[in-house]
Coordinates of C-alpha atoms in Angstrom, one line a residue:
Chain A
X1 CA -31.8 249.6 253.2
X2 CA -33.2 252.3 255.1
X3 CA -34.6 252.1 259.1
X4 CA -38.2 252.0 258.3
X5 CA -37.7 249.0 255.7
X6 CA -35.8 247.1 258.8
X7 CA -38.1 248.2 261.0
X8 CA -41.0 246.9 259.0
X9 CA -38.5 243.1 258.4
X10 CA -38.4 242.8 262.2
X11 CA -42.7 243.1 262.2
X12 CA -42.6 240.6 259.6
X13 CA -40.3 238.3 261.6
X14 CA -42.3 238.3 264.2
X15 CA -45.5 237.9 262.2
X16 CA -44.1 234.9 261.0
X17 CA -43.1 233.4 264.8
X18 CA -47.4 232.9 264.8
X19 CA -48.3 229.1 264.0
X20 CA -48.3 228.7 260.6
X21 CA -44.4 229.7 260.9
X22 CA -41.8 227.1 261.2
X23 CA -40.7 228.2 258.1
X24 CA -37.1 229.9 257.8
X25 CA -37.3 233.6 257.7
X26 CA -35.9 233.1 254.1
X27 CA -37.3 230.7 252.8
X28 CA -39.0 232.4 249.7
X29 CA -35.7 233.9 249.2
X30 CA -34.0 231.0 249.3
X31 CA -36.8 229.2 246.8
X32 CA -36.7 232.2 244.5
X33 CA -33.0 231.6 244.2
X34 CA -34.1 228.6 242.6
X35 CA -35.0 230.2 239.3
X36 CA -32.0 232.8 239.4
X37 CA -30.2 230.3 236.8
X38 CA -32.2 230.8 233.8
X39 CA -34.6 234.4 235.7
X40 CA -30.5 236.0 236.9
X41 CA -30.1 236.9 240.6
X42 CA -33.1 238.2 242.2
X43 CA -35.4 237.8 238.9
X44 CA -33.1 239.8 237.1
X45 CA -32.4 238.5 233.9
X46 CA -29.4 239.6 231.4
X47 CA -30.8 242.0 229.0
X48 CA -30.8 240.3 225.3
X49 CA -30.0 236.6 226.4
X50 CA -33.8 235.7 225.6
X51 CA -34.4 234.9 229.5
X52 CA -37.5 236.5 231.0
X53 CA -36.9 238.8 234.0
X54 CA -39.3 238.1 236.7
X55 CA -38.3 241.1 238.9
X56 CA -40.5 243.8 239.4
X57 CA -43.0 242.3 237.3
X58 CA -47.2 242.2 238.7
X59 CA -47.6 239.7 241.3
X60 CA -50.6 238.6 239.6
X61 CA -49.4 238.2 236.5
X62 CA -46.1 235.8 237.8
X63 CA -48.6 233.9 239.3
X64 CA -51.2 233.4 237.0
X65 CA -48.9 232.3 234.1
X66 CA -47.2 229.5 237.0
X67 CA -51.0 228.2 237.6
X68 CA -51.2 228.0 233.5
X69 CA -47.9 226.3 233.0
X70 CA -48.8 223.7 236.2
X71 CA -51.7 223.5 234.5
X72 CA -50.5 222.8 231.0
X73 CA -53.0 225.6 229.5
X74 CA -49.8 227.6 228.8
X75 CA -47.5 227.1 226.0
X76 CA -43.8 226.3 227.5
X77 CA -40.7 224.7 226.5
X78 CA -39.8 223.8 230.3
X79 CA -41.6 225.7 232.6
X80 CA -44.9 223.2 232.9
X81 CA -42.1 220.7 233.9
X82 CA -40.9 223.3 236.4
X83 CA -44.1 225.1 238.0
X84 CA -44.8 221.3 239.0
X85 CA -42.6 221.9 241.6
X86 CA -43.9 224.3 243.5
X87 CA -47.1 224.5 246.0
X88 CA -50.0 227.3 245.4
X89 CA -48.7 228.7 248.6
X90 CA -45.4 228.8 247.0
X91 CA -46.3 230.4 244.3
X92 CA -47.9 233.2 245.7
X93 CA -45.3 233.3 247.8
X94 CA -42.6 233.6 244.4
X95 CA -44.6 235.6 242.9
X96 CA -44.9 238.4 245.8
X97 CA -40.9 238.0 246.1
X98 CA -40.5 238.8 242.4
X99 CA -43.1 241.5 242.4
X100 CA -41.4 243.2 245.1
X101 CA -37.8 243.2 243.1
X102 CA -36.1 246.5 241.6
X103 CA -36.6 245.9 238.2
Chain B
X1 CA -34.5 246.9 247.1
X2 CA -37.8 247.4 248.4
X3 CA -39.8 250.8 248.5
X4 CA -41.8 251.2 252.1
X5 CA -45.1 250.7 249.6
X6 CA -43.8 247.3 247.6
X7 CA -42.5 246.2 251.2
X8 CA -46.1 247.0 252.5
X9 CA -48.1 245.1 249.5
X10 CA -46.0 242.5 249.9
X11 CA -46.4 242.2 253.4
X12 CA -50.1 242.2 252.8
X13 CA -50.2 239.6 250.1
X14 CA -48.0 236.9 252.1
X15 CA -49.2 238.0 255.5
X16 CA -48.8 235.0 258.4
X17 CA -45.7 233.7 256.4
X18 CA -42.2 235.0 256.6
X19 CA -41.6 235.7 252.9
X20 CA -39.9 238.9 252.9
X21 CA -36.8 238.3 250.7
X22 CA -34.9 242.1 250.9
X23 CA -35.0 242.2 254.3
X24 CA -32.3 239.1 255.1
X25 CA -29.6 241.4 254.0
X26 CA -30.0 244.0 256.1
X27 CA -31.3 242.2 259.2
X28 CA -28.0 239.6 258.8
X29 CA -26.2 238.8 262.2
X30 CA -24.1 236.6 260.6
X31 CA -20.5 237.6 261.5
X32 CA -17.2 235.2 260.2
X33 CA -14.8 234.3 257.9
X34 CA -15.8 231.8 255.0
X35 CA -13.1 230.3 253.0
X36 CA -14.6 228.8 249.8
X37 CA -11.9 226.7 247.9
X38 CA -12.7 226.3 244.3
X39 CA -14.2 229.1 242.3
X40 CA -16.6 226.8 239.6
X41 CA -20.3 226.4 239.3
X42 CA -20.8 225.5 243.0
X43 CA -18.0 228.0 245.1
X44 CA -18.3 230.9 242.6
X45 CA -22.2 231.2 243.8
X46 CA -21.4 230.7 247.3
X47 CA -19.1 233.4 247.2
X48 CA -21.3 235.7 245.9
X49 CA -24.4 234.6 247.6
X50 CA -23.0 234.6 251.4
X51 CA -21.8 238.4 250.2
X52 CA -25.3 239.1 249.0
X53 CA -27.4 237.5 251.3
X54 CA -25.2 239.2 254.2
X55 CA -25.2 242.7 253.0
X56 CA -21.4 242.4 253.2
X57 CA -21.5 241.5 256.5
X58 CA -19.6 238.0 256.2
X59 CA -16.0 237.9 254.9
X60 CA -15.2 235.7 252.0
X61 CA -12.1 234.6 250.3
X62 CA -12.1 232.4 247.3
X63 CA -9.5 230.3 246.5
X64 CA -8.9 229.4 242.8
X65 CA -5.8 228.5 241.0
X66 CA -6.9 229.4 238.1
X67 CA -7.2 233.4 236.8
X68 CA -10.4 232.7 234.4
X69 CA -13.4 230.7 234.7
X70 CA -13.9 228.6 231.8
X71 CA -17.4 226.9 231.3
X72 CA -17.8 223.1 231.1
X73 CA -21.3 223.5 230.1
X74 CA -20.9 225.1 226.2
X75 CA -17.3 223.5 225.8
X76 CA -18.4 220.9 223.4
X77 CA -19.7 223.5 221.1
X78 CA -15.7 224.8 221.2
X79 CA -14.5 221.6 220.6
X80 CA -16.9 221.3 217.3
X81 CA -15.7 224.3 216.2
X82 CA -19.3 226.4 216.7
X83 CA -18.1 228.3 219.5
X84 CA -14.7 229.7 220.7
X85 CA -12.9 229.4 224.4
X86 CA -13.3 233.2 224.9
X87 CA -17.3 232.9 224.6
X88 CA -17.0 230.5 227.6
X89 CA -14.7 232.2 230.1
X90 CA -15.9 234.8 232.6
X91 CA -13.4 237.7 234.6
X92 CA -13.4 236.9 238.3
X93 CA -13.7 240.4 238.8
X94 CA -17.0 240.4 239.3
X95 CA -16.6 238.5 242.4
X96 CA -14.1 240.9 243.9
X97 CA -16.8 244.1 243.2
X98 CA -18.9 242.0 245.4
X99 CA -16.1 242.3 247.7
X100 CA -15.5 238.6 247.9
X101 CA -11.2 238.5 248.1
X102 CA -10.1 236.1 245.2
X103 CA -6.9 234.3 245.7
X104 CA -5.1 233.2 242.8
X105 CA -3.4 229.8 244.6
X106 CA -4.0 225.9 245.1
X107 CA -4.8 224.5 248.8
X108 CA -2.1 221.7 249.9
X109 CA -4.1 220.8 253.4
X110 CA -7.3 221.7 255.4
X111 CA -7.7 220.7 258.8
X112 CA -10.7 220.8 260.4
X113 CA -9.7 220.9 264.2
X114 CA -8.1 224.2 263.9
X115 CA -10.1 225.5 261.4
X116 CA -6.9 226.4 259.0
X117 CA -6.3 225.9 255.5
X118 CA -2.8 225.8 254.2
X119 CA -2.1 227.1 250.7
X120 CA 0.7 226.7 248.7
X121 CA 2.3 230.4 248.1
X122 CA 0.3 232.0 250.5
X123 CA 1.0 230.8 253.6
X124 CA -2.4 229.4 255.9
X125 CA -5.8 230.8 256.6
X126 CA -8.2 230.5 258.9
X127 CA -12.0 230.0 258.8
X128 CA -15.1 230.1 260.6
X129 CA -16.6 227.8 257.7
X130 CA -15.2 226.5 255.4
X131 CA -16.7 225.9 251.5
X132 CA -14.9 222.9 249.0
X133 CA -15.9 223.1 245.8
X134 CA -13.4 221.4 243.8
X135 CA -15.5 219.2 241.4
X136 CA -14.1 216.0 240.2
X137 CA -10.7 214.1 239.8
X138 CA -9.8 211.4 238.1
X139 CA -9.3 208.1 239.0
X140 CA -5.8 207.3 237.0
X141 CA -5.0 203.6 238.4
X142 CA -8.2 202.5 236.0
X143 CA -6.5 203.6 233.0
X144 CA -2.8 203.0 233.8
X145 CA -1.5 204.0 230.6
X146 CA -2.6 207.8 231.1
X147 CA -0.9 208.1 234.7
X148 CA 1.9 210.0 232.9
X149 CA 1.3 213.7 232.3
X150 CA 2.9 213.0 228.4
X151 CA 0.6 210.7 228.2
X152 CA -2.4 212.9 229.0
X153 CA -1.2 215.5 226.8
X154 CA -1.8 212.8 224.2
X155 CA -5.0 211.3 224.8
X156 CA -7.4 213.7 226.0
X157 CA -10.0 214.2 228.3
X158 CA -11.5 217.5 227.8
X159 CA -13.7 217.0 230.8
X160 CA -12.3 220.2 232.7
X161 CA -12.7 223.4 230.6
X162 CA -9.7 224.9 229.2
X163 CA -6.3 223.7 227.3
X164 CA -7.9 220.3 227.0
X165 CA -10.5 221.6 225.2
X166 CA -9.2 223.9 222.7
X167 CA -6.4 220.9 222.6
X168 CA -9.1 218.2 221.6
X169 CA -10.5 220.9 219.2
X170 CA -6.9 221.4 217.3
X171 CA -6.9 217.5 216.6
X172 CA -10.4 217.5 215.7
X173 CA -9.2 219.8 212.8
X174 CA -6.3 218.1 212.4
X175 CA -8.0 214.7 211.8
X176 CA -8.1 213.5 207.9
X177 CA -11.6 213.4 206.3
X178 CA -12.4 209.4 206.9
X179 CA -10.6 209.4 210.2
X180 CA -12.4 207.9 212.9
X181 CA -13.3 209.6 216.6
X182 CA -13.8 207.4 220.0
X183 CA -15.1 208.8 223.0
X184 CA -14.9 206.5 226.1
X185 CA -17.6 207.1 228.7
X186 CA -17.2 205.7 232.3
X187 CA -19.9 203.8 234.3
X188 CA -22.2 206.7 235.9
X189 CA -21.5 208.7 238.0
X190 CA -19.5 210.9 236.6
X191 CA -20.0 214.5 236.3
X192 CA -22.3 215.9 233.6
X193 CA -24.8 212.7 232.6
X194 CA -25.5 214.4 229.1
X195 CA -22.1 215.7 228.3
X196 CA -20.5 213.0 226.7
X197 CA -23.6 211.9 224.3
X198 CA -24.0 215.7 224.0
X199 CA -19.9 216.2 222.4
X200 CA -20.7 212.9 220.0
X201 CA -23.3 214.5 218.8
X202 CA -22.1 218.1 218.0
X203 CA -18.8 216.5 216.6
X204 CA -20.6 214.2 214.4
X205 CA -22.6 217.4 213.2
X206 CA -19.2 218.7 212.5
X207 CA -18.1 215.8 210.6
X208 CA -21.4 215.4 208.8
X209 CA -20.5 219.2 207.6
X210 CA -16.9 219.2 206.9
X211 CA -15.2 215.7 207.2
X212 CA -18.6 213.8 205.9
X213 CA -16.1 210.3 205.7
X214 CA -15.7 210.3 209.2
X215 CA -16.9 208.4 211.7
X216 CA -17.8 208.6 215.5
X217 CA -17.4 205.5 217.9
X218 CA -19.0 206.2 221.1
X219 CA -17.5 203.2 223.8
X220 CA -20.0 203.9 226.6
X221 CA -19.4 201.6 230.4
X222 CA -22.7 202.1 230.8
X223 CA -25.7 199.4 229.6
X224 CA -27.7 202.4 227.5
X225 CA -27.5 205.9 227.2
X226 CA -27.5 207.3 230.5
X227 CA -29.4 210.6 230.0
X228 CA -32.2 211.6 227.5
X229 CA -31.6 208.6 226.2
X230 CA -34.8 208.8 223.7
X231 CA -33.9 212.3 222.4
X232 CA -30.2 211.5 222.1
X233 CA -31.0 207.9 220.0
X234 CA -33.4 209.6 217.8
X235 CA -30.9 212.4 217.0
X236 CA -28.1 209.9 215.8
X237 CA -30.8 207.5 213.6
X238 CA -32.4 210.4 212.5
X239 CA -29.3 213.0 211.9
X240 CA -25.6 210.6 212.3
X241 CA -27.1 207.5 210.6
X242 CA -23.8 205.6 209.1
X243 CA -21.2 208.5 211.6
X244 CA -22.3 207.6 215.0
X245 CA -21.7 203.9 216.1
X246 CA -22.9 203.7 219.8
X247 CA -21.8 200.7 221.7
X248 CA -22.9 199.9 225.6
X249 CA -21.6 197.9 227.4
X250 CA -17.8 199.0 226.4
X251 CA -15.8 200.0 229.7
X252 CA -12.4 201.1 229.4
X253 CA -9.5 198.9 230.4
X254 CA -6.6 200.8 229.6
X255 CA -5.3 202.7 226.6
X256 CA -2.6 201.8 223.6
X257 CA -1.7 205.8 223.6
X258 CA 0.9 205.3 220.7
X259 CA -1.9 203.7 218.7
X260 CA -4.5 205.6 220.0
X261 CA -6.2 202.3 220.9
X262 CA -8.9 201.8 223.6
X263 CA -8.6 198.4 225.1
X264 CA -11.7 196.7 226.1
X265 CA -11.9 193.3 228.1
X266 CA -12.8 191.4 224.9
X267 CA -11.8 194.0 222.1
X268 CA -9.7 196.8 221.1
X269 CA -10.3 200.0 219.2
X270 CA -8.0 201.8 217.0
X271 CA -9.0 205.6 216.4
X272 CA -7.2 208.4 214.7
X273 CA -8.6 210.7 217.7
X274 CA -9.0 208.8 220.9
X275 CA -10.7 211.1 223.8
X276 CA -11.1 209.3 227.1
X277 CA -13.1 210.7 230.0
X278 CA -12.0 208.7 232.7
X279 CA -13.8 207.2 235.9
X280 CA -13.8 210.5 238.5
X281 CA -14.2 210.9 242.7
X282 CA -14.7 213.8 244.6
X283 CA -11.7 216.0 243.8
X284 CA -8.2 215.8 245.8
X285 CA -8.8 218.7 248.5
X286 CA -11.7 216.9 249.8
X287 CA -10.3 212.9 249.9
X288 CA -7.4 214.9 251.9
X289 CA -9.5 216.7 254.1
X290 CA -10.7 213.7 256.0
X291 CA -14.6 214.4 255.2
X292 CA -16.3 210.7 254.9
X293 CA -16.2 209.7 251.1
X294 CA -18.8 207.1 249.7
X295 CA -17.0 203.9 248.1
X296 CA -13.7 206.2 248.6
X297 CA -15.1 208.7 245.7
X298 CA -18.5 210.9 246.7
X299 CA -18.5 212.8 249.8
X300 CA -21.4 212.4 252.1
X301 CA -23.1 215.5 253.3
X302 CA -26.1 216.7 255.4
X303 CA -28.9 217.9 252.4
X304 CA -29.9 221.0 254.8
X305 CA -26.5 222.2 254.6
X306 CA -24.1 220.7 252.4
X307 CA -21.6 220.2 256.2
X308 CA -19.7 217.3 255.7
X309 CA -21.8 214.3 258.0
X310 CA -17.9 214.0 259.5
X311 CA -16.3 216.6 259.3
X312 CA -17.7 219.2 261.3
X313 CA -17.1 223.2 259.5
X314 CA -16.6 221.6 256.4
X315 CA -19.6 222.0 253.8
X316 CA -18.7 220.3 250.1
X317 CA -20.4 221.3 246.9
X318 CA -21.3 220.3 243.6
X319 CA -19.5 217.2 242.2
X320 CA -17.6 216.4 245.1
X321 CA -21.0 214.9 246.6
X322 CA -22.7 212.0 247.0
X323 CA -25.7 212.8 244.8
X324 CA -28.8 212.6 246.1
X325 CA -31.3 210.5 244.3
X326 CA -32.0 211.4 240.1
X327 CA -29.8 214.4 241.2
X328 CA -26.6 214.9 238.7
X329 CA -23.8 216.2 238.5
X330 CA -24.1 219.5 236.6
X331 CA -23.3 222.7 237.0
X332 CA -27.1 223.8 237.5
X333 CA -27.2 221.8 240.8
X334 CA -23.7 223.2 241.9
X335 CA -25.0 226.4 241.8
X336 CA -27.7 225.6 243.7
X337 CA -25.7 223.5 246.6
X338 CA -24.2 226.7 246.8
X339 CA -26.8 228.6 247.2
X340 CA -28.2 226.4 249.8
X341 CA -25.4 225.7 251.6
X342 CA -24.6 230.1 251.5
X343 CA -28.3 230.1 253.3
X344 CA -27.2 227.7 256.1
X345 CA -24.1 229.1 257.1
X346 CA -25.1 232.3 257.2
X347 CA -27.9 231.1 259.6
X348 CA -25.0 229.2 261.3
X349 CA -22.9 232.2 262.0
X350 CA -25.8 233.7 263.7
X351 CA -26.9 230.9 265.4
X352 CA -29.8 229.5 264.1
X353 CA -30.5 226.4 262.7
X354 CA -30.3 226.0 258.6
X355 CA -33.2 226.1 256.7
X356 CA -35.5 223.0 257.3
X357 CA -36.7 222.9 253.9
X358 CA -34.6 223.5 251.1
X359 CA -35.4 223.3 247.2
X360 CA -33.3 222.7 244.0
X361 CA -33.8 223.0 240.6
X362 CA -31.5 221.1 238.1
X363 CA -31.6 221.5 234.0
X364 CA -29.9 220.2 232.0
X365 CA -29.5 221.6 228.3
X366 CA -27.9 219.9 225.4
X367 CA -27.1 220.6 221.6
X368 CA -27.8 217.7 219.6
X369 CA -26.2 219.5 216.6
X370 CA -25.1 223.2 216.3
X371 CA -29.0 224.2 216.3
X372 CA -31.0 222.0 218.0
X373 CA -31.4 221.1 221.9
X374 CA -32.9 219.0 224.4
X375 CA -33.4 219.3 228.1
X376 CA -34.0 217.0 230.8
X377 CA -35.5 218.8 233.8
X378 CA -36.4 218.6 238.0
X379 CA -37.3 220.1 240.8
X380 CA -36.1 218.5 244.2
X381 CA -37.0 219.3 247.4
X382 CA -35.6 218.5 250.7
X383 CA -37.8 215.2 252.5
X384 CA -37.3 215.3 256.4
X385 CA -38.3 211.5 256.9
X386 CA -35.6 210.3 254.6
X387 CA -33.1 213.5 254.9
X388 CA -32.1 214.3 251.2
X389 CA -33.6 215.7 248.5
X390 CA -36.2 213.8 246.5
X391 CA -37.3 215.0 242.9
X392 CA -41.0 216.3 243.2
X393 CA -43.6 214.1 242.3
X394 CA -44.5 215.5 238.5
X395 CA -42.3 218.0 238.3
X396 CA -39.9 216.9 235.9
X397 CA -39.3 216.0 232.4
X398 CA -37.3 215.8 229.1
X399 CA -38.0 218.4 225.7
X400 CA -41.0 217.2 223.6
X401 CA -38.8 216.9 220.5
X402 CA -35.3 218.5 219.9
X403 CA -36.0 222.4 218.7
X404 CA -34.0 225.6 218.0
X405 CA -36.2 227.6 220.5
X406 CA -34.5 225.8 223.4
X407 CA -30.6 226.5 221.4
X408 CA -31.6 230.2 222.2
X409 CA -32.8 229.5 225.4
X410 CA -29.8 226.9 226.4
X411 CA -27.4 230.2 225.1
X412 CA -29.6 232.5 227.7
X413 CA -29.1 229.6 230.4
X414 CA -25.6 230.0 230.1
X415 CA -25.3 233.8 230.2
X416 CA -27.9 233.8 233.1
X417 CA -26.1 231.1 235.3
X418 CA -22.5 232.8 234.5
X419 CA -23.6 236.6 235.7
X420 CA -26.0 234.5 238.7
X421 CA -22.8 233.0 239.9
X422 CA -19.8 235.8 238.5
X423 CA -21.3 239.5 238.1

């Protein structure tokens, strides 16, 4: 992690002291963490064991296919179940985090 | 790790909320010593998560008597013979590159004024925070005849991974073709909701394949199936028809181990394999430790941060815990009480307050023969009014049908949750 990348954490940390910011300055990691069973550790899945990886993937695409499995329009074994979970706000919010992952 | 130009875009697209997971690590001021005792589902992914999400700036030691870790989940499919012990053990290693220190050795005593824990070779430790994560025990005095360690050897439990089950898989093969299996299942809850119906149900797949005379008697506590109970029935009509014979309302009383005999209150069954999973608490380390135990077995923690609601430093995982509501006890959700309660100590060593709102996913896959699974699925967030975790509204749910899509995908789970909490 290099000084510019901290530098640029501190900005957000302080962006997110405004109002709409109660929320923990991890909390999207923490909520991604939620998916590294079956995704791997930060959206990197196992090569070959059939799981998607999520990391480094278009942030528009992760979140598109979470509004079509919330909205059952998207084929899935468990993920409509799971997408149910989570607010649009988190969403784009997981789907940022996973779009910003080394692939 | 984040480029300057993903960090940016990122920044962009969340701006006005604190999302940017990537930067915790480095900006960590958490400084301390965490002692985590128990290196399963739950303290094997705190370890590695209070490494990761310091940056290495927290010290952890792991404390695990035993050398391997050896998967509950996947066990049954050792014990019917489709899988062996090796594809469900996993190197500690992986831990250590993460630069967690593993200690091979079992705890005798924590005490959580001085903040020490004593270990049996290796002298005592002492902790900032301190992680117990040592799954279940079992309650003994409700099956007297198994007190004795001979005894055990003979009757088996197979609930803990290892000898036990590659033990209950040697009498399995040992067992005549017409020979008759009972599984005793104790009044929920106990840890793993599924498993039981789940190791019926592959070993009357391997009866139906090998040993077709051969019967399955399922002596279940409980008054009906107490998870996926739809899926589960339909697999025995439609698949075990004249092999599975399930009967509720059957709670152990003690065991004939000579005769292999369960005794009931009003009847007894004779079987030429008799496999009891007995009634379980939270396990030793943490009735001795003084933390506040529900009924004497479950302890009772705080949801944000998994700290004991008594004993103050000491944060219990997995198992161990007092559920919170429609949440099991599975492996899934000990890895994620660890991952929560990694988040909240690391904000506690620098000072802040743990997370106010913390999420957790449980699933929970099963093979209803060597092919086919079922799931049962949540995702629980943490209610402030009430203070635990309640299952979101809608967002959860069983498999449409049992399918071999999910096998592959169950398979994938397992490999995912093992590296998530190991490598």
């Amino acid at each position: 992690m290099n000084r510019l990348i901290s530098a640029a954490c501190l900005a957000a940390l302080a962006l997110a002291a405004g109002p709409a910011a109660a929320q923990d300055p991890n909390f999207t990691r923490n909520l991604a963490a939620t998916c590294a069973p079956c995704h791997g550790t930060n959206g990197k899945a196992i090569p070959g064991a059939g799981q998607v990886p999520l990391a480094g993937e278009a942030q528009e695409t992760i979140a598109s296919r979470l509004h079509e499995f919330r909205a059952g329009t998207r084929p899935a074994t468990i993920m409509h179940q799971i997408a149910k979970g989570y607010t649009d706000e988190q969403i784009k919010q997981l789907a940022a985090w996973f779009a910003a992952q080394k692939k | 790790m984040l480029n300057r130009r993903d960090f940016i875009k990122t920044l962009g697209a969340t701006a006005g909320v604190a999302t940017l997971g990537g930067c915790a690590g480095g900006a960590s001021k958490a400084r301390g010593h965490v002692v985590v005792v128990g290196g399963g589902y739950g303290g094997a992914t705190a370890a590695k998560y209070l490494r990761l999400w310091s940056n290495g700036s927290v010290d952890v030691t792991l404390i695990e008597r035993n050398t391997e870790f050896i998967s509950c989940p996947i066990s049954n499919l050792v014990i019917s013979g489709d899988k062996a012990l090796a594809d469900i053990t996993v190197s500690y290693e992986g831990l250590r590159k993460w630069g967690v220190r593993v200690v091979h050795d079992s705890v005798l005593g924590i005490d959580a004024e001085k903040r020490t824990i004593k270990l049996e070779k290796g002298g005592e430790i002492n902790y900032d925070r301190a992680i117990l994560s040592p799954g279940v025990d079992f309650l003994w005095d409700q099956v007297p005849a198994l007190k004795s360690a001979d005894a055990q050897a003979k009757i088996l439990h197979a609930w803990k991974a290892g000898p036990q089950t590659v033990a209950l898989r040697k009498q399995l093969e040992d067992l005549k073709d017409g020979g008759v299996y009972a599984l005793t299942i104790p009044k929920a809850p106990y840890r793993c909701p599924p498993g039981p119906y789940e190791r019926i149900s592959v070993i009357a797949d391997y009866f139906k394949r090998h040993k077709p005379k051969s019967k399955v008697i399922a002596l279940d506590a409980n008054p009906e199936v107490t998870s996926k109970k739809g899926l589960f029935t339909k697999a025995w009509d439609e698949l075990y028809k004249g092999i599975v014979d399930y009967r509720p309302n059957s709670e152990l009383r003690d065991v004939d181990v000579a005769n292999r005999t369960a005794i009931l209150e009003f009847d007894k069954v004779k079987a030429d394999v008799l496999n009891v999973v007995p009634p379980q608490r939270a396990g030793d380390i943490v009735a001795k430790s003084g933390a506040k135990l529900a009924n004497g077995r479950w302890a009772e923690v705080d949801w944000l941060s998994l700290e004991s609601v008594n004993a103050k430093g000491i944060h219990i995982l997995g198992d161990s815990t007092l559920s919170a509501p429609l949440m099991p006890k599975s492996g899934f959700m000990a890895n994620q009480h660890g991952k929560v309660a990694a988040a909240a100590i690391l904000n506690l060593l620098a000072g802040e307050a743990p997370n106010p709102e913390p999420f957790m996913t449980n699933t929970c896959y099963s093979f209803v023969d060597a092919k086919n699974v079922i799931h049962v699925a949540s995702v629980h967030r943490y209610d402030a009014e009430k203070k635990t975790l309640i299952v979101v509204p809608g967002a959860s749910g069983v498999s449409a049908q049992r399918n071999e899509i999910e096998a592959a995908y169950a398979i994938g789970w397992a490999k995912n949750i093992w590296a998530d909490a190991l490598a």
